[in-house]
Coordinates of C-alpha atoms in Angstrom, one line a residue:
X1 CA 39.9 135.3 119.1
X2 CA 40.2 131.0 119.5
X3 CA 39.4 130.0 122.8
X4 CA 42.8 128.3 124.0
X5 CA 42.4 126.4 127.4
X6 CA 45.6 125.5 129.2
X7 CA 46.1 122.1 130.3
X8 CA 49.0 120.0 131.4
X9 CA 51.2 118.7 129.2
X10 CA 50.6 114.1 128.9
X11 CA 52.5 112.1 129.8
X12 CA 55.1 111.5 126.8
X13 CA 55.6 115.5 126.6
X14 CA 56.4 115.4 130.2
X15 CA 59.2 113.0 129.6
X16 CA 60.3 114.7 126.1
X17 CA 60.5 117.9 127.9
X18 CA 62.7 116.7 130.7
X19 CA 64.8 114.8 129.0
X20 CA 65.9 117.3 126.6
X21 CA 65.8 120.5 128.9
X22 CA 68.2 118.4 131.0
X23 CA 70.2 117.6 128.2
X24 CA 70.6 121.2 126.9
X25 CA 71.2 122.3 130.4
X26 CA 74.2 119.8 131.1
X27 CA 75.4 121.2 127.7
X28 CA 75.2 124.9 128.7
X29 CA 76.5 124.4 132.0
X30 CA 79.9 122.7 130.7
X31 CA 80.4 125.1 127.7
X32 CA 80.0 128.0 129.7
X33 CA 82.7 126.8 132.5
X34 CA 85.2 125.4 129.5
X35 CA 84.9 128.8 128.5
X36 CA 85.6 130.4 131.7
X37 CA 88.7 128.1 132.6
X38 CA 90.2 129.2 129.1
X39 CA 89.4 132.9 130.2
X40 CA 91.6 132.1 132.9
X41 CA 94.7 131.2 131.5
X42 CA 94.4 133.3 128.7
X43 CA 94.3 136.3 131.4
X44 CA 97.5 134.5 133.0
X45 CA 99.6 135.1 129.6
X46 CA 98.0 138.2 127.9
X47 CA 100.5 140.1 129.7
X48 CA 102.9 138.8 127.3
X49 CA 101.8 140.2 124.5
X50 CA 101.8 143.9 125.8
X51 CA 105.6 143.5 126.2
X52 CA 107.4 145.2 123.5
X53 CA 109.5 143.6 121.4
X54 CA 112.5 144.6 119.3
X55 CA 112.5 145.5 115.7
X56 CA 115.6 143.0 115.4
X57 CA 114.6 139.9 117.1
X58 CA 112.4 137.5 115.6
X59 CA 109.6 136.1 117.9
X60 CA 110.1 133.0 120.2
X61 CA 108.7 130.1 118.2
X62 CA 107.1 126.7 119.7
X63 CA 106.8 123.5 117.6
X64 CA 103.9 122.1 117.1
X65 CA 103.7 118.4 116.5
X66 CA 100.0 116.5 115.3
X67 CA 99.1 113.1 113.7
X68 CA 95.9 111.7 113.4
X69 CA 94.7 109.6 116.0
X70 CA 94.5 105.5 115.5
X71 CA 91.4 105.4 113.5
X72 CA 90.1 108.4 112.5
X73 CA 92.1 111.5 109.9
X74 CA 94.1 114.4 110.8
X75 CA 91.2 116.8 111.3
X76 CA 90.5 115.7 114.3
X77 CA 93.8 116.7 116.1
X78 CA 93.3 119.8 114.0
X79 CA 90.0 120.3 115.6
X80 CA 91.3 119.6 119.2
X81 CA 94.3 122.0 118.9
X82 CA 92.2 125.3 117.3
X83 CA 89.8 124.2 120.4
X84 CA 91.8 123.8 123.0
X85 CA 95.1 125.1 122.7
X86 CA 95.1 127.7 120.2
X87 CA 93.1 130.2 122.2
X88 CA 95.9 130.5 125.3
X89 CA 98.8 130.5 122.2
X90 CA 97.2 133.5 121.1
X91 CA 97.1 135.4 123.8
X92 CA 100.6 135.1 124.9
X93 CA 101.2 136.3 121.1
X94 CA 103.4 133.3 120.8
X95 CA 104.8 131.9 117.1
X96 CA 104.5 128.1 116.6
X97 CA 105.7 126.0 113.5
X98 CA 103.3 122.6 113.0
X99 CA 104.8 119.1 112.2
X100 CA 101.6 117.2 110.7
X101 CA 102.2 113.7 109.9
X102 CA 98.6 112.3 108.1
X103 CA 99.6 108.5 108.6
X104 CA 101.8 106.7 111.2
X105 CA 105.1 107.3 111.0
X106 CA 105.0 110.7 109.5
X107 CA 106.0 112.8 112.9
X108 CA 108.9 110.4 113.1
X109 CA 110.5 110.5 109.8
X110 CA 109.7 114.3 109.6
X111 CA 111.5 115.4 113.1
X112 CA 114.5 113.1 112.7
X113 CA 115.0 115.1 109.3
X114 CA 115.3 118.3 111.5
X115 CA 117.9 117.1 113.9
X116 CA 119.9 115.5 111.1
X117 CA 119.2 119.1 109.0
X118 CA 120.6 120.7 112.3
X119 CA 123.4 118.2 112.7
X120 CA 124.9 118.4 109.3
X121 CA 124.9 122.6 109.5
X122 CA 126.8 122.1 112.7
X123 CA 129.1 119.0 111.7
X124 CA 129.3 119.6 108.2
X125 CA 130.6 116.1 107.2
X126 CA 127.7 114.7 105.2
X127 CA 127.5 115.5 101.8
X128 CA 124.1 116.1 101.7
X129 CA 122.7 119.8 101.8
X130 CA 122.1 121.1 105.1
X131 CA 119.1 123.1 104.7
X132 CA 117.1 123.9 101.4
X133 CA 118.1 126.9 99.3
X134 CA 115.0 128.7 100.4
X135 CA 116.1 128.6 103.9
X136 CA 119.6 129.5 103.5
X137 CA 118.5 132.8 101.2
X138 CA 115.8 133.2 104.2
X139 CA 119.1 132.9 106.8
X140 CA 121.2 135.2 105.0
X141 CA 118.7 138.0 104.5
X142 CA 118.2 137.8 108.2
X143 CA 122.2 137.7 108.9
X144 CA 122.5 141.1 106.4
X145 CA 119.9 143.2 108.1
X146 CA 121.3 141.9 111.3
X147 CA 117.7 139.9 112.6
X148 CA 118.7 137.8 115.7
X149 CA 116.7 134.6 116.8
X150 CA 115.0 134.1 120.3
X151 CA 117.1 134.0 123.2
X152 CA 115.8 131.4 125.1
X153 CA 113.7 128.3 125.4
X154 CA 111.6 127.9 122.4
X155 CA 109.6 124.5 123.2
X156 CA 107.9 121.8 121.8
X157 CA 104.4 120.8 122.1
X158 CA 103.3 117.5 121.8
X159 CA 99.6 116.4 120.9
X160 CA 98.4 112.2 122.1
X161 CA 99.6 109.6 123.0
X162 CA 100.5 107.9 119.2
X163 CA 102.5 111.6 118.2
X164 CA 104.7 111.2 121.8
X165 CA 105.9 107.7 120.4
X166 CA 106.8 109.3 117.0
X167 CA 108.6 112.4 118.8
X168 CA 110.8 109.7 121.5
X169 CA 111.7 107.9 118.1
X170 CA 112.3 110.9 116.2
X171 CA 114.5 112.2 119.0
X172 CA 116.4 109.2 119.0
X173 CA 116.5 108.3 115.6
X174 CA 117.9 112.0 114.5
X175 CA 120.6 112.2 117.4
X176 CA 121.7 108.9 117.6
X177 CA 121.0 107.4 113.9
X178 CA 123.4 108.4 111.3
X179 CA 123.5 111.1 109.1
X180 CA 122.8 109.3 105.8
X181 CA 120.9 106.8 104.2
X182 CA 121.4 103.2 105.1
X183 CA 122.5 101.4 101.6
X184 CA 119.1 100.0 100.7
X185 CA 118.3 96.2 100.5
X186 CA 119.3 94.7 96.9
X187 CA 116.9 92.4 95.9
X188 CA 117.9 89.4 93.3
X189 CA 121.9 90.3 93.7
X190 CA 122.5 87.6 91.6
X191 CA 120.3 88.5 88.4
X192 CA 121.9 92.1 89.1
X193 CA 125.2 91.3 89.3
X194 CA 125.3 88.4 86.5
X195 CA 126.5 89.4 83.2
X196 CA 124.5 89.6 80.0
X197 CA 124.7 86.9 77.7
X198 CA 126.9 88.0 74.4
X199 CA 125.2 86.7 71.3
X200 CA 126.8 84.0 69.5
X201 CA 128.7 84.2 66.1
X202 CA 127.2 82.0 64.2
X203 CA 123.5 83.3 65.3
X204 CA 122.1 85.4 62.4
X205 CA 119.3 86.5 64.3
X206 CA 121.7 88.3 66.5
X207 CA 122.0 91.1 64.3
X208 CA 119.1 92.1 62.8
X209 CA 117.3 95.0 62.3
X210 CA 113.8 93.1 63.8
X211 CA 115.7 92.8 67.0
X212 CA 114.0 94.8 69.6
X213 CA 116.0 96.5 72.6
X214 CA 115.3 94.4 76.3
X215 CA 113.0 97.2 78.1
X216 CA 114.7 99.4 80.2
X217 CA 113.9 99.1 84.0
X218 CA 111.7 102.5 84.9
X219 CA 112.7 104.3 87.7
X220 CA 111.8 103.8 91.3
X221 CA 109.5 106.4 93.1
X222 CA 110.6 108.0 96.3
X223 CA 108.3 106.5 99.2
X224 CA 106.5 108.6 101.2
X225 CA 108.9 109.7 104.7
X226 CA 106.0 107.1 106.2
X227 CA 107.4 104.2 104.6
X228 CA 111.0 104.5 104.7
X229 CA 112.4 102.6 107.5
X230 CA 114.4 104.2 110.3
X231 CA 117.8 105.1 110.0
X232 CA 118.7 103.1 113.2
X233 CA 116.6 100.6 115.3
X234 CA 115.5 101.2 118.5
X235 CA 117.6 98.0 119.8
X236 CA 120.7 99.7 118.7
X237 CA 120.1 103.0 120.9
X238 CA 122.6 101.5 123.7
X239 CA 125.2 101.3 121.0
X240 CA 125.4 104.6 119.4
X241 CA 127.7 107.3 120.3
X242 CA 126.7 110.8 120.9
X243 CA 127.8 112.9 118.4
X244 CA 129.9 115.6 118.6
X245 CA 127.2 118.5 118.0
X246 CA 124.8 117.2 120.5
X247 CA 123.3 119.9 123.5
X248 CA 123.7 120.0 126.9
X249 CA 119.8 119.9 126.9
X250 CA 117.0 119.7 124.4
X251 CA 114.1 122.6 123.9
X252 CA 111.5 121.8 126.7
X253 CA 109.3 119.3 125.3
X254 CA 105.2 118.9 126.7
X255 CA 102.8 116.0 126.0
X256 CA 99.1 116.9 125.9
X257 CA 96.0 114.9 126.4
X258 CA 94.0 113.8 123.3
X259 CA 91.1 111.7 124.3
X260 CA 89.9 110.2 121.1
X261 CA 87.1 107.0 121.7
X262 CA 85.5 105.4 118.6
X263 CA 82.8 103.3 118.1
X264 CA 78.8 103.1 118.5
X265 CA 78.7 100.9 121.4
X266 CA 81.1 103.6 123.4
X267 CA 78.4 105.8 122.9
X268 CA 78.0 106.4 126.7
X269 CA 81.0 107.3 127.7
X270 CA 81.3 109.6 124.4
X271 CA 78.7 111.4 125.9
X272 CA 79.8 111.3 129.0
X273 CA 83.3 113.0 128.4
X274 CA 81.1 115.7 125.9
X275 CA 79.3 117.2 128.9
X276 CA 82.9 117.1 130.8
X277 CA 84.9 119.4 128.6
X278 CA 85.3 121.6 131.1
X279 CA 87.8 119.5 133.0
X280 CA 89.9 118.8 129.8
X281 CA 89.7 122.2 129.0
X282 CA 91.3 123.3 132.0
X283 CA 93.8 120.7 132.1
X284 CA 95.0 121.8 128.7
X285 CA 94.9 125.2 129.5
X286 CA 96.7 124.7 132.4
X287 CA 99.8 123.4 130.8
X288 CA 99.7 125.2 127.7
X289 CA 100.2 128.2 129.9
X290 CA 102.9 126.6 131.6
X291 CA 104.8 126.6 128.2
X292 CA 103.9 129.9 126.9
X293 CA 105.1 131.6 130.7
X294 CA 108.2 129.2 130.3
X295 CA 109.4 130.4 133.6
X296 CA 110.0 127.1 134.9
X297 CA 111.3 123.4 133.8
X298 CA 112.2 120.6 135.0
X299 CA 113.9 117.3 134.4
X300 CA 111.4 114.3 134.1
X301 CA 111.7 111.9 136.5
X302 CA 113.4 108.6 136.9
X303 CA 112.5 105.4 138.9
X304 CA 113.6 101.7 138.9
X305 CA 111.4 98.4 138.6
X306 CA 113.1 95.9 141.1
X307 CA 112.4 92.4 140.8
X308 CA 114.0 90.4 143.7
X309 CA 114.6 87.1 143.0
X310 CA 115.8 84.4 145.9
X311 CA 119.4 83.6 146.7
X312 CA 120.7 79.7 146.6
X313 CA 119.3 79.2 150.0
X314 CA 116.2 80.4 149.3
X315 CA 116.1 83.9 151.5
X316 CA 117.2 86.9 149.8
X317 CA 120.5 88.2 150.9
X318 CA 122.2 91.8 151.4
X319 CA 125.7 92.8 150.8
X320 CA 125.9 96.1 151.8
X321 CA 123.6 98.6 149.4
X322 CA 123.2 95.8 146.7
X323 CA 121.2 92.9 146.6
X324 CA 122.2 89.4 145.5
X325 CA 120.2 88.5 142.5
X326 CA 118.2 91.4 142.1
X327 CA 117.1 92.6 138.3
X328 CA 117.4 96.1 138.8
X329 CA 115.3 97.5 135.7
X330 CA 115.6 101.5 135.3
X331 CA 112.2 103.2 134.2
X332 CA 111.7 106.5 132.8
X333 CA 109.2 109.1 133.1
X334 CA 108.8 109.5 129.5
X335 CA 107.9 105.7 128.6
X336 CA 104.3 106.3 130.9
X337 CA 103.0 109.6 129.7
X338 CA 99.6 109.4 128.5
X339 CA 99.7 105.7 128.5
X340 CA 96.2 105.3 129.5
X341 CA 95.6 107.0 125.8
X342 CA 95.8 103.5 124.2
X343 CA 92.9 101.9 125.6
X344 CA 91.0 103.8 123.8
X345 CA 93.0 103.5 120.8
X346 CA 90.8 101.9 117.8
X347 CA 91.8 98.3 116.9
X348 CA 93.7 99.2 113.7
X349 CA 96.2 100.5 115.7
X350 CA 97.2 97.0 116.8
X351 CA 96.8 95.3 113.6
X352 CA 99.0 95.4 110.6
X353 CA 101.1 93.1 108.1
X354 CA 104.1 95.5 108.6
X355 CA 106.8 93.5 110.7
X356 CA 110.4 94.8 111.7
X357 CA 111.4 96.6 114.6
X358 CA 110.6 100.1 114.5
X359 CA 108.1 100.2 111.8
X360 CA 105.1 100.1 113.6
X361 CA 105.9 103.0 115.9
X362 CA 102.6 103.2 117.9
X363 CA 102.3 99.6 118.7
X364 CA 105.5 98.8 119.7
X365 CA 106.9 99.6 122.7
X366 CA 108.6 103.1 123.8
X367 CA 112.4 102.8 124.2
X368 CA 114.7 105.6 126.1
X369 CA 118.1 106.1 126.1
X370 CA 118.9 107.4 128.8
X371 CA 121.6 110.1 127.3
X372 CA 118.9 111.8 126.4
X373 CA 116.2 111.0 128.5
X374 CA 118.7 113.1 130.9
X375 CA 118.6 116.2 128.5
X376 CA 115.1 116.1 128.5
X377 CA 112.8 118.5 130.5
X378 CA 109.3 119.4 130.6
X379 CA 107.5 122.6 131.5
X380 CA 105.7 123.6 135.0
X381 CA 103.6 126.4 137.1
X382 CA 105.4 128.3 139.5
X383 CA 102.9 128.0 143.2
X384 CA 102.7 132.1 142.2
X385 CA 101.1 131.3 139.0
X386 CA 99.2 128.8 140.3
X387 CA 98.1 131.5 143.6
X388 CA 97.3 134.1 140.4
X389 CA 95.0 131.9 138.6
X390 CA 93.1 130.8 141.5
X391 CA 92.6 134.9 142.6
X392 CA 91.4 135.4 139.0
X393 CA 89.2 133.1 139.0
X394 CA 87.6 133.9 142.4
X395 CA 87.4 137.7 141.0
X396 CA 85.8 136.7 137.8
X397 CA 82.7 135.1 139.7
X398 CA 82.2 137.7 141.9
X399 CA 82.3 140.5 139.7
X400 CA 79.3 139.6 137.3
X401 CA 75.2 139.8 138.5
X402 CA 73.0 137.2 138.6
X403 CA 71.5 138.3 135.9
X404 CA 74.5 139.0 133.7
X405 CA 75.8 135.4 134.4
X406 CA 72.6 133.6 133.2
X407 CA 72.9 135.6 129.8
X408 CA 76.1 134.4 129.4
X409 CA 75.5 131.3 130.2
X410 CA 72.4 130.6 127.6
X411 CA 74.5 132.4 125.1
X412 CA 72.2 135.3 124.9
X413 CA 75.1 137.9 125.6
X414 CA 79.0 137.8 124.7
X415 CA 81.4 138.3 127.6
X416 CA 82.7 141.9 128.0
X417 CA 86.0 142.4 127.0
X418 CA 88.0 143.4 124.3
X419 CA 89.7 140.3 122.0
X420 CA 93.8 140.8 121.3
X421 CA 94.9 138.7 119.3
X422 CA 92.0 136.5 116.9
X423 CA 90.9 134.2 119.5
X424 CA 93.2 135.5 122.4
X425 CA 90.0 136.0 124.9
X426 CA 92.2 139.5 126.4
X427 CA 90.2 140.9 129.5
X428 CA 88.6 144.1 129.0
X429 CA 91.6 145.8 130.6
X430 CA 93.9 144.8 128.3
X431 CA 96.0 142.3 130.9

């Protein structure tokens, strides 16, 4: 046998060594805590999928809304949503419905369409179809067999910072816009409107045979929903009456995180947010649970921006409750949400030759009516919940060895426990 001698390692596989042992331990260590947080609040809903359900009801369905983020294609918010929210979606056995837009303004044009579907079933003065002959065969099936829909808050789930601003204008743009077309721009009136010259009498070249037809204008192609222009601008929201078929309140609506950075000299803090998961993992997990429990909302919440401003002789004065020259500026909860998205937005997203007020929907800024702002409502933990996740938790850490945790955690040995639905990550006892 060769005669190995063991020595220590020089100097440069020292520092290889460390440098990626540390690495690939930092890597471990997060991925084995992101998957333990989404352990936890898939063990918070799995109860909800042992619940029965009745042969006539259809399922309570959640809509799902995704655009790419500034910079980069639709596969990443793909990526993100099979990642990070689709585990805790399928262990609650819930149903969802995806709006994907693959370019800005998509979302918006797409869940204006809805409303306005919705509005002209209920109103029925538009002359335009309500809903697509598929869907009304699909509707009266279900009426003849007697099928009911969900009783209850369905939801909608909202992914980034860009999608929010498409799903604000949408709302608006659906409720408050009107139900058809604006008459589009005519270009050249005059040549339009001016008669064709009659051919003279006396010209002989006016009827004969070589004389070839003027081409016929081709038809114009439908645009993309992209690259139609709003129905209504967001200047006009103030304006517009509510119609008659509008709710009491809206379905639920909740924003998620989407932390997207770009470029080669973010590198650091790329890396930095890769060995962090855990936290975003948690976060999400959190408040996708919050949805899929649905046993508790809330209205989002209002403040005001006052700007005093000096009376005539220069102090500011009080009558009352109300101050003499103040600008009292109401600011909603909905304009702020994820706002600390866009400086990480890639610098496309605030460049463009499009001009015109509610074209550019992610660069320009978000406007609320505050008609609906007041219908609006968002999800939330009960303290019980909460209480519940934190005593899972605790039980999940002390119930596994030493030994058994370290497998896990290199990956050598799946987690006990039997899977419900796909990726539902159900608990070996089935809760």
């Amino acid at each position: 046998m060769p005669n190995f001698k063991f020595k220590t390692p020089s100097r440069n596989w020292l520092i290889f060594l460390s440098v990626t042992s540390s690495f690939t331990a930092a890597v471990l260590y997060d991925r084995f805590h992101k998957r333990r947080a989404q352990q936890r609040w898939c063990n918070i809903v799995s109860h909800i999928a042992q619940e029965p359900l009745p042969t006539n009801q259809m399922p309570r369905k959640i809509t799902v809304f995704l655009s790419p983020p500034p910079g980069d294609s639709l596969r990443a918010a793909r990526e993100h949503f099979h990642e990070y929210i689709k585990p805790v979606l399928v262990a609650g056995a819930m149903d969802w419905d995806v709006v994907e837009g693959r370019k800005e303004g998509d979302v918006r044009a797409s869940y204006a369409e809805r409303i306005r579907k919705t509005r002209r079933k209920k109103e029925e003065k538009s002359g335009l179809s309500a809903e697509s002959p598929d869907e009304d065969q699909i509707e009266l099936l279900r009426g003849k067999v007697g099928t009911k829909e969900w009783e209850g808050a369905q939801g909608d789930l909202v992914l980034g910072r860009n999608t929010w601003k498409e799903y604000l204008q949408g709302l608006h743009e659906g409720w408050l816009g009107p139900l058809n077309p604006p008459p589009p721009a005519l270009e050249a009136s005059e040549s339009i409107l001016a008669p064709n010259p009659s051919p003279q009498e006396g010209d002989s070249n006016a009827n004969s045979p070589d004389q070839t037809d003027p081409p016929r204008p081709e038809p114009e192609k439908s645009l993309p929903p992209s690259q139609l222009p709003p129905y209504i601008s967001p200047s006009a929201y103030n304006t517009c009456a509510l119609p008659p078929s509008i709710p009491e309140s809206f379905s639920p609506s909740l924003s998620l995180p989407f932390p997207h950075l770009l470029g080669f000299l973010n590198t650091p803090f790329r890396i930095y947010r890769l060995l962090n998961r855990r936290y975003l993992a948690d976060e999400t997990g959190q408040k996708v649970a919050a949805l899929v429990l649905a046993s508790s909302t809330r209205s989002y919440h209002n403040g005001f921006n006052v700007s005093s401003s000096a009376s005539e002789d220069g102090s500011p004065s009080r009558h009352g409750e109300s101050f003499v020259g103040v600008d009292r500026q109401q600011k909603r909860e909905q304009e702020d949400i994820l706002k600390d998205e866009e400086k990480d937005w890639h610098k496309s997203a605030w460049k463009g030759d499009e001009e015109g007020e509610g074209k550019r929907v992610w660069r320009d800024k978000v406007v609320i009516d505050g008609r609906l702002a007041e219908r609006m409502s968002t999800f939330e933990l009960t303290r019980e919940e909460e209480e519940r996740a934190k005593a899972d938790d605790g039980r999940e850490k002390n119930g596994q060895s030493l030994l058994k945790k370290l497998k896990v955690w290199v990956e050598w040995e799946e987690e006990t426990g039997v899977k419900g639905w796909e990726d539902g990550l159900v608990d070996g006892n089935g809760q």
